[in-house]
Amino acid sequence: SQKIKIGIVGYGNLGKGVELSINQNEDMELIAIFTRRDPDSLNNPLMRNIKDIADYKDKIDVMILCGGSATDLPEQTPEIAKMFNTVDSFDTHANIPIHYDNVDKVGKEKGTLNLISSGWDPGLFSMQRIIGESILPVGNTYTFWGEGVSQGHSDAIRRIDGVLDGKQYTVPIEKALEKVRSGENPEFTTREKHLRVCYVVAKEGEDLERIENEIKTMPNYFDEYDTEVNFITKEELEKNHSGMPHGGYVLRTGQSETGSKQRIEFVLELESNPEFTASVLVAYARAVKKMHNNGENGCITVFDVPLGMLSPKSPSELRKEIL
Ligand code: NDP
């Protein structure tokens, strides 16, 4: 049968990850990559100027949107949904309901199907939280992130006066994880769950104590955590901290009526956050194509997608092989 035709909008970490992931899915083909920058500067034969996106209206089944959540996706998703089915990874949690309403309106008007806030968190972790809470209604849910690089916190370090570059790792505290696993149903303060570890390259002659203090007391980002600050050279940062690992844990600990303890634990260990997130978006693009073929439109989230839709296999194949 015909391959699913994919387009990518935005060629950053995630966009590059999607391009790679398509190679691993034989039922899909990449048609074009759209950017707001000069396409000729990006050295890729599939690169197109985003201004030409309308020319691809009948040539692409699903657009995978790889812009940033802060300012790109709130504009791009509703705009592109006027012409194409879309998948995005919108992760500004507080604004998901507004984003949903905007995209749903366009999708219903234009007959496109659009899946928002896919990825791992939000995304796979959100699904695990729902599974845990639905199956073990009496219990507690815990999410731990890391060990991994937080882009937002790394950016915050780099904005400090006297800092050349920096990376921040979010590290779950093992003792807290063990407490959860034991079924004690503990309550934690922010400080008790995660540690923040920073690697900082300072400009020559800077007062390191001042920089360390500014990091540790930064409101919203660091002040509620125990933070470790390590000053290193530019070479060390490039050699040892250039990757984008991430991951984490979703745990649900509950009890059945007799008091039997039950625990569900979902773990992600990701050597590359953007490459993994991209592979989730690609699987959901397949689901969007299938569900659009079935006549659905508007906006959906991972909660609205039956699991089998993610697979290239048919329902009968899945029943034979997996049940
Ligand atoms: P990037 O900053 O790498 O890319 C975002 C956009 O910026 C790109 O689409 C691109 O648009 C533009 N861009 C990229 N590189 C450059 C450059 N060198 N100069 C100028 N512009 C550039 O972000 P990521 O790809 O790492 O992440 C995108 C979003 O994915 C994040 O904002 C986050 O919200 C989301 N995410 C979600 C996850 C989840 O689990 N749900 C997990 C991880 C990320 P253009 O080509 O048009 O210029």
Short mmCIF file of N, CA and C in Angstrom, two decimals, residues 2-9 11 15 18-23 25-35 39 44-49 52-64 84-85 282 285 289:
data_model
loop_
_atom_site.label_atom_id
_atom_site.label_comp_id
_atom_site.label_asym_id
_atom_site.label_seq_id
_atom_site.Cartn_x
_atom_site.Cartn_y
_atom_site.Cartn_z
N GLN A 2 0.24 2.40 -0.26
CA GLN A 2 0.98 3.66 -0.36
C GLN A 2 1.61 4.08 0.96
N LYS A 3 2.79 4.68 0.86
CA LYS A 3 3.45 5.15 2.07
C LYS A 3 2.77 6.41 2.61
N ILE A 4 2.91 6.62 3.92
CA ILE A 4 2.39 7.84 4.54
C ILE A 4 3.38 8.96 4.26
N LYS A 5 2.86 10.05 3.70
CA LYS A 5 3.75 11.16 3.30
C LYS A 5 3.85 12.18 4.43
N ILE A 6 5.09 12.36 4.88
CA ILE A 6 5.34 13.21 6.05
C ILE A 6 6.06 14.49 5.65
N GLY A 7 5.69 15.60 6.30
CA GLY A 7 6.44 16.85 6.20
C GLY A 7 6.91 17.24 7.59
N ILE A 8 8.03 17.95 7.67
CA ILE A 8 8.55 18.44 8.95
C ILE A 8 8.52 19.96 8.90
N VAL A 9 8.06 20.58 9.99
CA VAL A 9 8.12 22.04 10.07
C VAL A 9 9.06 22.41 11.21
N TYR A 11 13.53 22.96 11.73
CA TYR A 11 14.66 22.05 11.64
C TYR A 11 15.66 22.31 12.76
N GLY A 15 13.36 18.42 14.84
CA GLY A 15 13.18 18.25 13.40
C GLY A 15 14.19 17.27 12.82
N VAL A 18 13.22 13.77 13.80
CA VAL A 18 12.12 13.21 13.01
C VAL A 18 12.65 12.72 11.67
N GLU A 19 13.53 13.50 11.06
CA GLU A 19 14.11 13.10 9.77
C GLU A 19 14.78 11.73 9.90
N LEU A 20 15.53 11.51 10.98
CA LEU A 20 16.20 10.22 11.20
C LEU A 20 15.20 9.11 11.47
N SER A 21 14.19 9.42 12.26
CA SER A 21 13.22 8.40 12.65
C SER A 21 12.42 7.87 11.46
N ILE A 22 12.11 8.74 10.51
CA ILE A 22 11.36 8.31 9.32
C ILE A 22 12.10 7.16 8.62
N ASN A 23 13.45 7.23 8.61
CA ASN A 23 14.25 6.18 7.98
C ASN A 23 13.99 4.80 8.58
N ASN A 25 11.10 3.68 9.61
CA ASN A 25 9.70 3.30 9.44
C ASN A 25 9.38 3.13 7.96
N GLU A 26 9.29 1.86 7.55
CA GLU A 26 9.18 1.59 6.11
C GLU A 26 7.87 2.04 5.50
N ASP A 27 6.86 2.27 6.33
CA ASP A 27 5.57 2.69 5.77
C ASP A 27 5.48 4.20 5.61
N MET A 28 6.61 4.91 5.83
CA MET A 28 6.56 6.38 5.75
C MET A 28 7.62 6.91 4.82
N GLU A 29 7.33 8.07 4.22
CA GLU A 29 8.38 8.75 3.47
C GLU A 29 8.34 10.24 3.75
N LEU A 30 9.55 10.82 3.81
CA LEU A 30 9.67 12.24 4.08
C LEU A 30 9.64 13.00 2.77
N ILE A 31 8.69 13.94 2.66
CA ILE A 31 8.53 14.68 1.41
C ILE A 31 9.30 16.00 1.43
N ALA A 32 9.21 16.76 2.52
CA ALA A 32 9.88 18.06 2.57
C ALA A 32 10.03 18.52 4.02
N ILE A 33 11.02 19.40 4.23
CA ILE A 33 11.26 20.00 5.55
C ILE A 33 11.13 21.52 5.38
N PHE A 34 10.27 22.13 6.19
CA PHE A 34 10.01 23.57 6.04
C PHE A 34 10.68 24.36 7.15
N THR A 35 11.32 25.48 6.76
CA THR A 35 12.02 26.31 7.73
C THR A 35 11.73 27.78 7.48
N PRO A 39 16.44 28.36 3.18
CA PRO A 39 16.59 26.90 3.00
C PRO A 39 17.96 26.53 2.41
N ASN A 44 20.40 20.79 2.83
CA ASN A 44 19.60 19.56 2.84
C ASN A 44 18.65 19.66 1.64
N PRO A 45 18.70 18.67 0.73
CA PRO A 45 17.91 18.78 -0.50
C PRO A 45 16.39 18.84 -0.26
N LEU A 46 15.94 18.42 0.92
CA LEU A 46 14.49 18.45 1.18
C LEU A 46 14.02 19.77 1.80
N MET A 47 14.99 20.68 2.04
CA MET A 47 14.65 21.92 2.75
C MET A 47 13.86 22.88 1.86
N ARG A 48 12.74 23.42 2.42
CA ARG A 48 11.91 24.38 1.69
C ARG A 48 11.63 25.58 2.58
N ASN A 49 11.36 26.71 1.94
CA ASN A 49 10.95 27.89 2.69
C ASN A 49 9.51 27.69 3.17
N ASP A 52 6.38 28.53 1.20
CA ASP A 52 5.88 27.70 0.09
C ASP A 52 5.06 26.51 0.56
N ILE A 53 4.70 26.50 1.83
CA ILE A 53 4.07 25.30 2.40
C ILE A 53 2.75 24.95 1.70
N ALA A 54 2.00 25.98 1.26
CA ALA A 54 0.69 25.71 0.64
C ALA A 54 0.82 24.88 -0.63
N ASP A 55 1.96 24.97 -1.31
CA ASP A 55 2.17 24.18 -2.54
C ASP A 55 2.11 22.68 -2.27
N TYR A 56 2.22 22.30 -1.01
CA TYR A 56 2.30 20.87 -0.67
C TYR A 56 0.98 20.32 -0.13
N LYS A 57 -0.07 21.12 -0.30
CA LYS A 57 -1.36 20.77 0.32
C LYS A 57 -1.82 19.33 0.01
N ASP A 58 -1.68 18.90 -1.22
CA ASP A 58 -2.15 17.55 -1.55
C ASP A 58 -1.01 16.54 -1.61
N LYS A 59 0.18 16.97 -1.22
CA LYS A 59 1.35 16.09 -1.34
C LYS A 59 1.83 15.54 0.00
N ILE A 60 1.25 16.03 1.08
CA ILE A 60 1.70 15.60 2.41
C ILE A 60 0.49 15.19 3.24
N ASP A 61 0.58 14.00 3.88
CA ASP A 61 -0.53 13.50 4.71
C ASP A 61 -0.51 14.10 6.11
N VAL A 62 0.69 14.16 6.72
CA VAL A 62 0.79 14.68 8.09
C VAL A 62 2.04 15.54 8.22
N MET A 63 1.87 16.72 8.79
CA MET A 63 3.00 17.61 9.10
C MET A 63 3.40 17.38 10.56
N ILE A 64 4.67 17.08 10.78
CA ILE A 64 5.17 16.96 12.16
C ILE A 64 5.82 18.30 12.53
N PHE A 84 -3.22 21.16 6.77
CA PHE A 84 -2.65 19.81 6.92
C PHE A 84 -3.09 19.18 8.24
N ASN A 85 -3.08 17.84 8.26
CA ASN A 85 -3.11 17.13 9.54
C ASN A 85 -1.78 17.40 10.22
N VAL A 282 6.58 10.53 15.41
CA VAL A 282 6.42 9.80 14.14
C VAL A 282 5.35 8.71 14.28
N ALA A 285 2.10 10.31 14.20
CA ALA A 285 1.72 10.78 12.86
C ALA A 285 1.00 9.66 12.10
N LYS A 289 -2.89 9.82 10.65
CA LYS A 289 -3.26 9.48 9.26
C LYS A 289 -4.39 8.45 9.26
#
